[in-house]
mmCIF file of C-alpha atoms in Angstrom:
data_model
loop_
_atom_site.group_PDB
_atom_site.id
_atom_site.type_symbol
_atom_site.label_atom_id
_atom_site.label_comp_id
_atom_site.label_asym_id
_atom_site.label_seq_id
_atom_site.Cartn_x
_atom_site.Cartn_y
_atom_site.Cartn_z
ATOM 1 C CA MET A 6 -22.841 8.448 7.729
ATOM 2 C CA THR A 7 -25.296 6.888 10.169
ATOM 3 C CA ALA A 8 -26.905 3.530 9.544
ATOM 4 C CA SER A 9 -30.264 5.147 8.819
ATOM 5 C CA ALA A 10 -28.968 7.721 6.286
ATOM 6 C CA PRO A 11 -29.682 6.905 2.626
ATOM 7 C CA PHE A 12 -26.631 5.144 1.225
ATOM 8 C CA TRP A 13 -26.765 5.545 -2.551
ATOM 9 C CA PRO A 14 -27.590 9.263 -3.047
ATOM 10 C CA ALA A 15 -24.553 10.215 -0.956
ATOM 11 C CA PHE A 16 -22.261 7.668 -2.575
ATOM 12 C CA TRP A 17 -20.796 9.104 -5.768
ATOM 13 C CA PRO A 18 -19.319 12.492 -4.707
ATOM 14 C CA PRO A 19 -17.103 10.971 -1.961
ATOM 15 C CA PHE A 20 -16.390 7.983 -4.222
ATOM 16 C CA TRP A 21 -14.934 10.248 -6.920
ATOM 17 C CA ARG A 22 -13.006 12.303 -4.344
ATOM 18 C CA GLY A 23 -11.418 9.059 -3.145
ATOM 19 C CA PHE A 24 -10.785 8.011 -6.729
ATOM 20 C CA ARG A 25 -9.061 11.325 -7.529
ATOM 21 C CA ALA A 26 -7.015 11.238 -4.319
ATOM 22 C CA LEU A 27 -5.040 8.313 -5.785
ATOM 23 C CA LEU A 28 -4.313 10.037 -9.127
ATOM 24 C CA PRO A 29 -0.872 11.331 -8.031
ATOM 25 C CA LEU A 30 0.164 7.689 -7.605
ATOM 26 C CA TRP A 31 -0.903 6.557 -11.058
ATOM 27 C CA PRO A 32 2.385 7.427 -12.830
ATOM 28 C CA GLY A 33 4.219 5.161 -10.395
ATOM 29 C CA MET A 34 1.641 2.400 -10.787
ATOM 30 C CA VAL A 35 1.610 2.046 -14.582
ATOM 31 C CA PRO A 36 5.241 0.958 -15.088
ATOM 32 C CA PHE A 37 5.023 -1.340 -12.056
ATOM 33 C CA ALA A 38 2.050 -3.232 -13.511
ATOM 34 C CA VAL A 39 3.491 -3.223 -17.038
ATOM 35 C CA ALA A 40 6.752 -4.682 -15.716
ATOM 36 C CA TYR A 41 4.834 -7.376 -13.820
ATOM 37 C CA ALA A 42 2.854 -8.318 -16.931
ATOM 38 C CA VAL A 43 5.963 -8.461 -19.135
ATOM 39 C CA THR A 44 7.729 -10.699 -16.582
ATOM 40 C CA ALA A 45 4.725 -12.998 -16.225
ATOM 41 C CA ARG A 46 4.308 -13.331 -19.998
ATOM 42 C CA ALA A 47 8.021 -14.039 -20.423
ATOM 43 C CA GLY A 48 7.676 -16.769 -17.783
ATOM 44 C CA GLY A 49 5.024 -18.573 -19.793
ATOM 45 C CA LEU A 50 1.733 -17.312 -18.331
ATOM 46 C CA SER A 51 -0.985 -16.648 -20.902
ATOM 47 C CA VAL A 52 -2.507 -13.181 -21.314
ATOM 48 C CA TRP A 53 -5.572 -14.459 -19.435
ATOM 49 C CA GLU A 54 -3.539 -15.858 -16.532
ATOM 50 C CA THR A 55 -1.465 -12.687 -16.325
ATOM 51 C CA GLN A 56 -4.659 -10.620 -16.191
ATOM 52 C CA LEU A 57 -6.430 -13.000 -13.818
ATOM 53 C CA MET A 58 -3.686 -12.538 -11.224
ATOM 54 C CA SER A 59 -4.090 -8.746 -11.343
ATOM 55 C CA ALA A 60 -7.884 -9.084 -11.132
ATOM 56 C CA THR A 61 -7.914 -11.488 -8.168
ATOM 57 C CA VAL A 62 -4.689 -11.411 -6.138
ATOM 58 C CA PHE A 63 -4.164 -7.660 -6.837
ATOM 59 C CA ALA A 64 -0.957 -7.296 -4.814
ATOM 60 C CA GLY A 65 2.080 -5.887 -6.601
ATOM 61 C CA ALA A 66 4.918 -7.400 -4.604
ATOM 62 C CA SER A 67 3.555 -10.950 -4.510
ATOM 63 C CA GLN A 68 2.582 -10.813 -8.185
ATOM 64 C CA PHE A 69 6.182 -9.930 -8.952
ATOM 65 C CA ALA A 70 7.457 -12.742 -6.741
ATOM 66 C CA ALA A 71 5.118 -15.155 -8.521
ATOM 67 C CA ALA A 72 6.073 -13.949 -11.998
ATOM 68 C CA GLY A 73 9.719 -14.495 -11.097
ATOM 69 C CA GLN A 74 8.943 -18.089 -10.053
ATOM 70 C CA PHE A 75 7.281 -18.843 -13.355
ATOM 71 C CA VAL A 76 10.341 -17.485 -15.147
ATOM 72 C CA GLY A 77 12.364 -19.944 -13.088
ATOM 73 C CA GLY A 78 11.223 -22.761 -15.385
ATOM 74 C CA GLY A 79 7.749 -22.485 -16.804
ATOM 75 C CA LEU A 80 4.887 -23.613 -14.576
ATOM 76 C CA PRO A 81 6.094 -24.505 -11.074
ATOM 77 C CA THR A 82 6.091 -28.001 -9.570
ATOM 78 C CA VAL A 83 3.706 -28.715 -6.701
ATOM 79 C CA ALA A 84 6.457 -27.939 -4.161
ATOM 80 C CA GLY A 85 7.351 -24.752 -6.050
ATOM 81 C CA ALA A 86 3.716 -23.692 -6.192
ATOM 82 C CA LEU A 87 3.189 -24.266 -2.460
ATOM 83 C CA GLY A 88 6.311 -22.235 -1.699
ATOM 84 C CA LEU A 89 4.917 -19.499 -3.898
ATOM 85 C CA VAL A 90 1.581 -19.552 -2.090
ATOM 86 C CA ALA A 91 3.340 -19.458 1.301
ATOM 87 C CA THR A 92 5.417 -16.458 0.141
ATOM 88 C CA THR A 93 2.228 -14.739 -1.006
ATOM 89 C CA PHE A 94 0.642 -15.356 2.386
ATOM 90 C CA LEU A 95 3.646 -13.883 4.238
ATOM 91 C CA LEU A 96 3.885 -10.896 1.902
ATOM 92 C CA ASN A 97 0.196 -10.072 2.277
ATOM 93 C CA ALA A 98 -0.336 -10.756 5.981
ATOM 94 C CA ARG A 99 0.317 -7.032 6.552
ATOM 95 C CA HIS A 100 -3.167 -6.336 5.161
ATOM 96 C CA VAL A 101 -4.589 -7.582 8.464
ATOM 97 C CA LEU A 102 -3.016 -4.503 10.052
ATOM 98 C CA TYR A 103 -4.529 -2.148 7.463
ATOM 99 C CA GLY A 104 -8.004 -3.624 7.895
ATOM 100 C CA LEU A 105 -7.743 -3.502 11.683
ATOM 101 C CA SER A 106 -6.551 0.084 11.611
ATOM 102 C CA LEU A 107 -9.319 1.167 9.198
ATOM 103 C CA SER A 108 -12.094 -0.707 10.948
ATOM 104 C CA ARG A 109 -11.500 1.179 14.195
ATOM 105 C CA THR A 110 -12.729 4.419 12.620
ATOM 106 C CA LEU A 111 -14.806 2.977 9.772
ATOM 107 C CA PRO A 112 -16.962 0.059 10.945
ATOM 108 C CA LEU A 113 -18.467 -1.638 7.877
ATOM 109 C CA PRO A 114 -21.495 -3.952 7.620
ATOM 110 C CA TRP A 115 -20.839 -7.429 6.191
ATOM 111 C CA GLY A 116 -21.681 -6.822 2.563
ATOM 112 C CA GLN A 117 -19.514 -3.696 2.265
ATOM 113 C CA ARG A 118 -16.691 -5.447 4.098
ATOM 114 C CA LEU A 119 -16.710 -8.337 1.608
ATOM 115 C CA VAL A 120 -16.329 -5.868 -1.278
ATOM 116 C CA ALA A 121 -13.858 -3.487 0.383
ATOM 117 C CA ALA A 122 -11.569 -6.392 1.354
ATOM 118 C CA GLN A 123 -10.971 -7.457 -2.241
ATOM 119 C CA PHE A 124 -9.448 -4.107 -3.264
ATOM 120 C CA LEU A 125 -7.460 -3.128 -0.155
ATOM 121 C CA THR A 126 -3.822 -2.116 -0.834
ATOM 122 C CA ASP A 127 -0.966 -0.228 0.843
ATOM 123 C CA GLU A 128 -1.746 2.834 -1.244
ATOM 124 C CA ALA A 129 -5.544 2.857 -0.814
ATOM 125 C CA TYR A 130 -5.135 2.311 2.931
ATOM 126 C CA GLY A 131 -2.539 5.073 3.174
ATOM 127 C CA VAL A 132 -4.513 7.718 1.331
ATOM 128 C CA THR A 133 -7.817 6.769 2.977
ATOM 129 C CA VAL A 134 -6.493 6.884 6.512
ATOM 130 C CA VAL A 135 -4.834 10.295 5.927
ATOM 131 C CA ALA A 136 -7.160 12.070 3.443
ATOM 132 C CA GLY A 137 -10.403 10.268 4.332
ATOM 133 C CA PRO A 138 -11.049 12.057 7.636
ATOM 134 C CA ARG A 139 -10.445 15.425 5.891
ATOM 135 C CA ASP A 140 -13.094 14.640 3.256
ATOM 136 C CA PRO A 141 -16.246 16.812 3.534
ATOM 137 C CA GLY A 142 -18.331 13.751 4.405
ATOM 138 C CA GLY A 143 -15.669 12.370 6.735
ATOM 139 C CA LEU A 144 -14.136 8.921 6.349
ATOM 140 C CA SER A 145 -16.741 6.871 4.472
ATOM 141 C CA VAL A 146 -17.003 3.553 2.672
ATOM 142 C CA ALA A 147 -17.606 5.524 -0.551
ATOM 143 C CA PHE A 148 -14.263 7.349 -0.196
ATOM 144 C CA LEU A 149 -12.494 4.086 0.632
ATOM 145 C CA LEU A 150 -13.987 2.279 -2.369
ATOM 146 C CA GLY A 151 -13.127 5.204 -4.649
ATOM 147 C CA ALA A 152 -9.507 5.099 -3.509
ATOM 148 C CA GLU A 153 -9.378 1.304 -3.816
ATOM 149 C CA LEU A 154 -10.965 1.107 -7.269
ATOM 150 C CA SER A 155 -8.819 3.959 -8.602
ATOM 151 C CA LEU A 156 -5.789 1.759 -8.109
ATOM 152 C CA TYR A 157 -7.608 -1.386 -9.241
ATOM 153 C CA ALA A 158 -8.573 0.289 -12.514
ATOM 154 C CA VAL A 159 -5.093 1.568 -13.363
ATOM 155 C CA TRP A 160 -3.407 -1.649 -12.173
ATOM 156 C CA ASN A 161 -5.583 -3.874 -14.351
ATOM 157 C CA ALA A 162 -5.521 -1.583 -17.393
ATOM 158 C CA SER A 163 -1.715 -1.414 -17.177
ATOM 159 C CA THR A 164 -1.474 -5.189 -16.745
ATOM 160 C CA LEU A 165 -3.443 -5.646 -19.952
ATOM 161 C CA LEU A 166 -1.264 -3.094 -21.726
ATOM 162 C CA GLY A 167 1.890 -4.879 -20.601
ATOM 163 C CA ALA A 168 0.555 -8.352 -21.376
ATOM 164 C CA LEU A 169 -0.470 -7.401 -24.910
ATOM 165 C CA ALA A 170 2.163 -4.864 -25.937
ATOM 166 C CA GLY A 171 4.986 -5.320 -23.428
ATOM 167 C CA ALA A 172 7.636 -6.264 -25.953
ATOM 168 C CA VAL A 173 7.221 -3.107 -28.058
ATOM 169 C CA LEU A 174 6.847 -0.558 -25.220
ATOM 170 C CA PRO A 175 9.753 1.667 -24.193
ATOM 171 C CA ASP A 176 11.033 0.977 -20.667
ATOM 172 C CA PRO A 177 9.249 3.420 -18.325
ATOM 173 C CA GLN A 178 11.692 2.628 -15.539
ATOM 174 C CA ALA A 179 14.282 4.542 -17.549
ATOM 175 C CA LEU A 180 12.243 7.667 -16.738
ATOM 176 C CA GLY A 181 12.918 7.117 -13.053
ATOM 177 C CA VAL A 182 9.235 6.811 -12.112
ATOM 178 C CA GLY A 183 10.176 4.234 -9.467
ATOM 179 C CA VAL A 184 10.919 7.132 -7.114
ATOM 180 C CA ILE A 185 7.221 8.095 -7.089
ATOM 181 C CA PHE A 186 6.305 5.338 -4.608
ATOM 182 C CA PRO A 187 8.585 6.398 -1.770
ATOM 183 C CA LEU A 188 7.626 10.033 -2.473
ATOM 184 C CA ALA A 189 3.924 9.210 -2.232
ATOM 185 C CA PHE A 190 4.294 7.403 1.085
ATOM 186 C CA LEU A 191 6.595 10.131 2.355
ATOM 187 C CA GLY A 192 3.806 12.593 1.582
ATOM 188 C CA LEU A 193 1.433 10.515 3.699
ATOM 189 C CA LEU A 194 3.997 10.181 6.482
ATOM 190 C CA VAL A 195 5.062 13.839 6.852
ATOM 191 C CA PRO A 196 1.721 15.187 8.244
ATOM 192 C CA LEU A 197 1.694 12.381 10.833
ATOM 193 C CA LEU A 198 5.042 13.403 12.356
ATOM 194 C CA VAL A 199 3.570 15.663 15.018
ATOM 195 C CA ASP A 200 5.749 14.989 18.080
ATOM 196 C CA ARG A 201 8.912 13.267 19.267
ATOM 197 C CA VAL A 202 7.246 9.869 19.726
ATOM 198 C CA THR A 203 5.923 9.711 16.149
ATOM 199 C CA LEU A 204 9.331 10.855 14.855
ATOM 200 C CA LEU A 205 11.060 8.149 16.868
ATOM 201 C CA VAL A 206 8.601 5.472 15.717
ATOM 202 C CA ALA A 207 9.084 6.509 12.065
ATOM 203 C CA LEU A 208 12.862 6.487 12.431
ATOM 204 C CA VAL A 209 12.999 3.100 14.141
ATOM 205 C CA SER A 210 10.609 1.313 11.784
ATOM 206 C CA GLY A 211 12.099 2.992 8.692
ATOM 207 C CA VAL A 212 15.704 2.141 9.475
ATOM 208 C CA GLY A 213 14.640 -1.211 10.918
ATOM 209 C CA ALA A 214 12.854 -2.077 7.664
ATOM 210 C CA TRP A 215 15.920 -1.077 5.661
ATOM 211 C CA LEU A 216 18.146 -3.383 7.728
ATOM 212 C CA LEU A 217 15.624 -6.267 7.724
ATOM 213 C CA GLY A 218 15.190 -5.849 3.977
ATOM 214 C CA ARG A 219 18.715 -7.054 3.380
ATOM 215 C CA ALA A 220 17.679 -10.534 4.557
ATOM 216 C CA LEU A 221 13.893 -10.814 4.100
ATOM 217 C CA PRO A 222 11.302 -10.208 1.333
ATOM 218 C CA GLY A 223 9.601 -6.800 1.203
ATOM 219 C CA GLY A 224 6.055 -7.560 2.363
ATOM 220 C CA LEU A 225 7.264 -9.465 5.390
ATOM 221 C CA VAL A 226 9.617 -6.602 6.231
ATOM 222 C CA ILE A 227 6.713 -4.126 6.193
ATOM 223 C CA LEU A 228 4.722 -6.389 8.499
ATOM 224 C CA LEU A 229 7.577 -6.878 11.007
ATOM 225 C CA ALA A 230 8.717 -3.241 10.975
ATOM 226 C CA GLY A 231 5.093 -2.058 11.092
ATOM 227 C CA VAL A 232 4.298 -4.198 14.129
ATOM 228 C CA GLY A 233 7.595 -3.341 15.820
ATOM 229 C CA GLY A 234 7.276 0.412 15.307
ATOM 230 C CA ALA A 235 3.628 0.561 16.396
ATOM 231 C CA ALA A 236 4.392 -1.542 19.493
ATOM 232 C CA LEU A 237 7.238 0.824 20.391
ATOM 233 C CA GLY A 238 4.937 3.841 20.063
ATOM 234 C CA ALA A 239 2.196 2.153 22.069
ATOM 235 C CA TRP A 240 4.671 1.091 24.767
ATOM 236 C CA ILE A 241 6.058 4.628 25.153
ATOM 237 C CA THR A 242 2.660 6.357 25.278
ATOM 238 C CA THR A 243 0.862 3.892 27.534
ATOM 239 C CA ARG A 244 3.816 3.701 29.923
ATOM 240 C CA ARG A 245 3.821 7.504 30.113
ATOM 241 C CA ALA A 246 0.041 7.604 30.702
ATOM 242 C CA GLY A 247 0.414 4.880 33.349
ATOM 243 C CA SER A 248 3.071 6.752 35.307
ATOM 244 C CA ARG A 249 0.992 9.955 35.212
ATOM 245 C CA ALA A 250 -2.111 8.238 36.595
ATOM 246 C CA MET B 15 0.813 -27.296 -11.526
ATOM 247 C CA SER B 16 -1.616 -25.263 -13.613
ATOM 248 C CA GLY B 17 -1.315 -21.496 -13.649
ATOM 249 C CA TRP B 18 -4.991 -21.009 -12.840
ATOM 250 C CA LEU B 19 -4.757 -23.200 -9.751
ATOM 251 C CA VAL B 20 -1.662 -21.377 -8.462
ATOM 252 C CA ILE B 21 -3.371 -18.015 -8.975
ATOM 253 C CA GLY B 22 -6.496 -19.313 -7.202
ATOM 254 C CA LEU B 23 -4.413 -20.412 -4.205
ATOM 255 C CA MET B 24 -2.601 -17.058 -4.099
ATOM 256 C CA TRP B 25 -5.985 -15.355 -3.998
ATOM 257 C CA ALA B 26 -7.173 -17.754 -1.306
ATOM 258 C CA VAL B 27 -4.386 -16.649 1.065
ATOM 259 C CA THR B 28 -4.589 -12.913 0.221
ATOM 260 C CA TYR B 29 -8.308 -12.127 0.411
ATOM 261 C CA PRO B 30 -8.889 -13.579 3.917
ATOM 262 C CA ALA B 31 -6.036 -11.444 5.315
ATOM 263 C CA ARG B 32 -7.729 -8.331 3.924
ATOM 264 C CA LEU B 33 -11.144 -9.403 5.207
ATOM 265 C CA LEU B 34 -9.937 -10.450 8.665
ATOM 266 C CA GLY B 35 -8.627 -7.005 9.630
ATOM 267 C CA LEU B 36 -11.738 -5.221 8.365
ATOM 268 C CA SER B 37 -13.865 -7.608 10.415
ATOM 269 C CA LEU B 38 -12.185 -6.986 13.767
ATOM 270 C CA GLY B 39 -13.242 -3.336 14.248
ATOM 271 C CA ARG B 40 -15.695 -3.989 17.050
ATOM 272 C CA LEU B 41 -13.205 -5.745 19.270
ATOM 273 C CA ASN B 42 -12.849 -4.194 22.714
ATOM 274 C CA LEU B 43 -9.152 -3.509 22.929
ATOM 275 C CA PRO B 44 -7.037 -2.532 25.942
ATOM 276 C CA PRO B 45 -5.335 0.916 25.806
ATOM 277 C CA PHE B 46 -2.008 -0.530 24.629
ATOM 278 C CA TRP B 47 -3.564 -2.028 21.484
ATOM 279 C CA LEU B 48 -5.599 1.105 20.765
ATOM 280 C CA ALA B 49 -2.362 3.109 20.892
ATOM 281 C CA PHE B 50 -0.702 0.412 18.791
ATOM 282 C CA LEU B 51 -3.268 0.873 16.023
ATOM 283 C CA ARG B 52 -2.882 4.653 16.113
ATOM 284 C CA PHE B 53 0.843 4.197 15.413
ATOM 285 C CA VAL B 54 0.348 1.718 12.557
ATOM 286 C CA PRO B 55 0.197 4.345 9.769
ATOM 287 C CA VAL B 56 3.392 6.069 10.953
ATOM 288 C CA SER B 57 5.401 2.872 11.250
ATOM 289 C CA VAL B 58 4.072 1.312 8.043
ATOM 290 C CA PHE B 59 4.649 4.419 5.904
ATOM 291 C CA ALA B 60 8.184 4.804 7.250
ATOM 292 C CA ALA B 61 8.851 1.106 6.577
ATOM 293 C CA LEU B 62 7.636 1.597 3.010
ATOM 294 C CA VAL B 63 9.700 4.763 2.372
ATOM 295 C CA VAL B 64 13.150 4.188 3.869
ATOM 296 C CA PRO B 65 14.099 0.848 2.217
ATOM 297 C CA ASP B 66 12.800 2.152 -1.112
ATOM 298 C CA VAL B 67 15.163 5.142 -0.865
ATOM 299 C CA LEU B 68 18.254 3.833 0.948
ATOM 300 C CA GLY B 69 18.028 0.305 -0.493
ATOM 301 C CA SER B 70 17.749 1.446 -4.112
ATOM 302 C CA PRO B 71 20.764 1.204 -6.473
ATOM 303 C CA GLU B 72 20.172 4.914 -7.232
ATOM 304 C CA TRP B 73 19.891 5.832 -3.538
ATOM 305 C CA ALA B 74 21.891 9.073 -3.806
ATOM 306 C CA ARG B 75 19.435 10.647 -6.281
ATOM 307 C CA ARG B 76 16.482 9.276 -4.364
ATOM 308 C CA ILE B 77 17.709 10.893 -1.136
ATOM 309 C CA VAL B 78 17.800 14.253 -2.925
ATOM 310 C CA GLY B 79 14.289 13.675 -4.279
ATOM 311 C CA ALA B 80 12.958 12.521 -0.905
ATOM 312 C CA LEU B 81 14.488 15.484 0.961
ATOM 313 C CA ALA B 82 13.067 18.000 -1.528
ATOM 314 C CA GLY B 83 9.683 16.253 -1.651
ATOM 315 C CA GLY B 84 9.538 15.889 2.137
ATOM 316 C CA LEU B 85 10.352 19.586 2.679
ATOM 317 C CA LEU B 86 7.730 20.671 0.133
ATOM 318 C CA MET B 87 5.089 18.440 1.707
ATOM 319 C CA TRP B 88 5.965 19.655 5.189
ATOM 320 C CA ARG B 89 5.589 23.321 4.130
ATOM 321 C CA SER B 90 2.645 22.980 1.725
ATOM 322 C CA ARG B 91 0.745 19.906 3.017
ATOM 323 C CA ASN B 92 0.103 19.100 -0.624
ATOM 324 C CA LEU B 93 0.722 15.524 -1.795
ATOM 325 C CA ALA B 94 0.766 16.197 -5.556
ATOM 326 C CA LEU B 95 3.082 19.213 -5.178
ATOM 327 C CA GLY B 96 5.442 17.180 -3.008
ATOM 328 C CA ILE B 97 5.582 14.313 -5.497
ATOM 329 C CA LEU B 98 6.165 16.651 -8.451
ATOM 330 C CA GLY B 99 8.815 18.682 -6.606
ATOM 331 C CA GLY B 100 10.546 15.550 -5.353
ATOM 332 C CA PHE B 101 10.524 14.025 -8.819
ATOM 333 C CA ALA B 102 11.975 17.250 -10.286
ATOM 334 C CA ALA B 103 14.733 17.266 -7.654
ATOM 335 C CA TYR B 104 15.443 13.601 -8.380
ATOM 336 C CA TRP B 105 15.863 14.431 -12.065
ATOM 337 C CA ALA B 106 18.010 17.470 -11.304
ATOM 338 C CA ALA B 107 20.312 15.220 -9.258
ATOM 339 C CA ARG B 108 20.321 12.647 -12.033
ATOM 340 C CA LEU B 109 21.191 15.203 -14.720
ATOM 341 C CA ALA B 110 23.888 16.619 -12.439
ATOM 342 C CA GLY B 111 25.472 13.174 -12.542
ATOM 343 C CA LEU B 112 24.719 12.096 -8.964
#
């Protein structure tokens, strides 16, 4: 889409294609959000506070970390709260990478950037960067927003469900739906493994993340392994290009 | 400390990280960093998949599911089919007592 093309008439078809592209991930999302809401409620957060965190922070791993802190003894002390905020910052710093990666191929004007930033997640980034360029209209802000809001809608609806009815729901984890997340990201990864360098990068960052994960929290692991793997790939390819020149 | 305030602070450290990346697209980057960004999806997806499979208490079943799902996605290039097939294989392994 060029800057002079009309924005709104072309918006909804790619928006709904982006929205639908996230549907395969919904079954993995629902129990995750329900479990977060049940944990947060058990820790003493009100229904409103539980929902507010999903509506604003909107980041699964750090919401879980926070809910666990509240369980630790009701509302945290000032020191506890600052630790929690620092953990949240570390867990979510990886989003800088997603934004950077997206903005190379999808430059957004200010207003759209302010909106798109609120709803950016691992999943929306993953599907957009892989399926977006294959969309009939190409990678567009409409497709990105559709993907983002698909997850936002199911995450917040499931949070509400868990916050209100958590105690009487059957445990969805017993159905093994937790395996859907790695399967979804595997599905995004497989088409990207096109040569020996990408295979090597995937292997190193995957195994590296597994080893790091024994000592560090998940979001930080993704950031470190993501940076490490991408730097390895960049080092190999630019060194090769340099020696050829 | 009040729940609302804690949530507000969590938001205040999450949103800027999301906005910062999206705002840096027009930077003129040297070739190394351009290549770096091209490799970000590969390394991030792998870092999301492997610990979730190998680090899970039910890792044996998840390996079966991931292998089946990965093969299906490699052959079909279809995300939904891969997830469904992988999930079915996971359940087959689970029912088989793995």
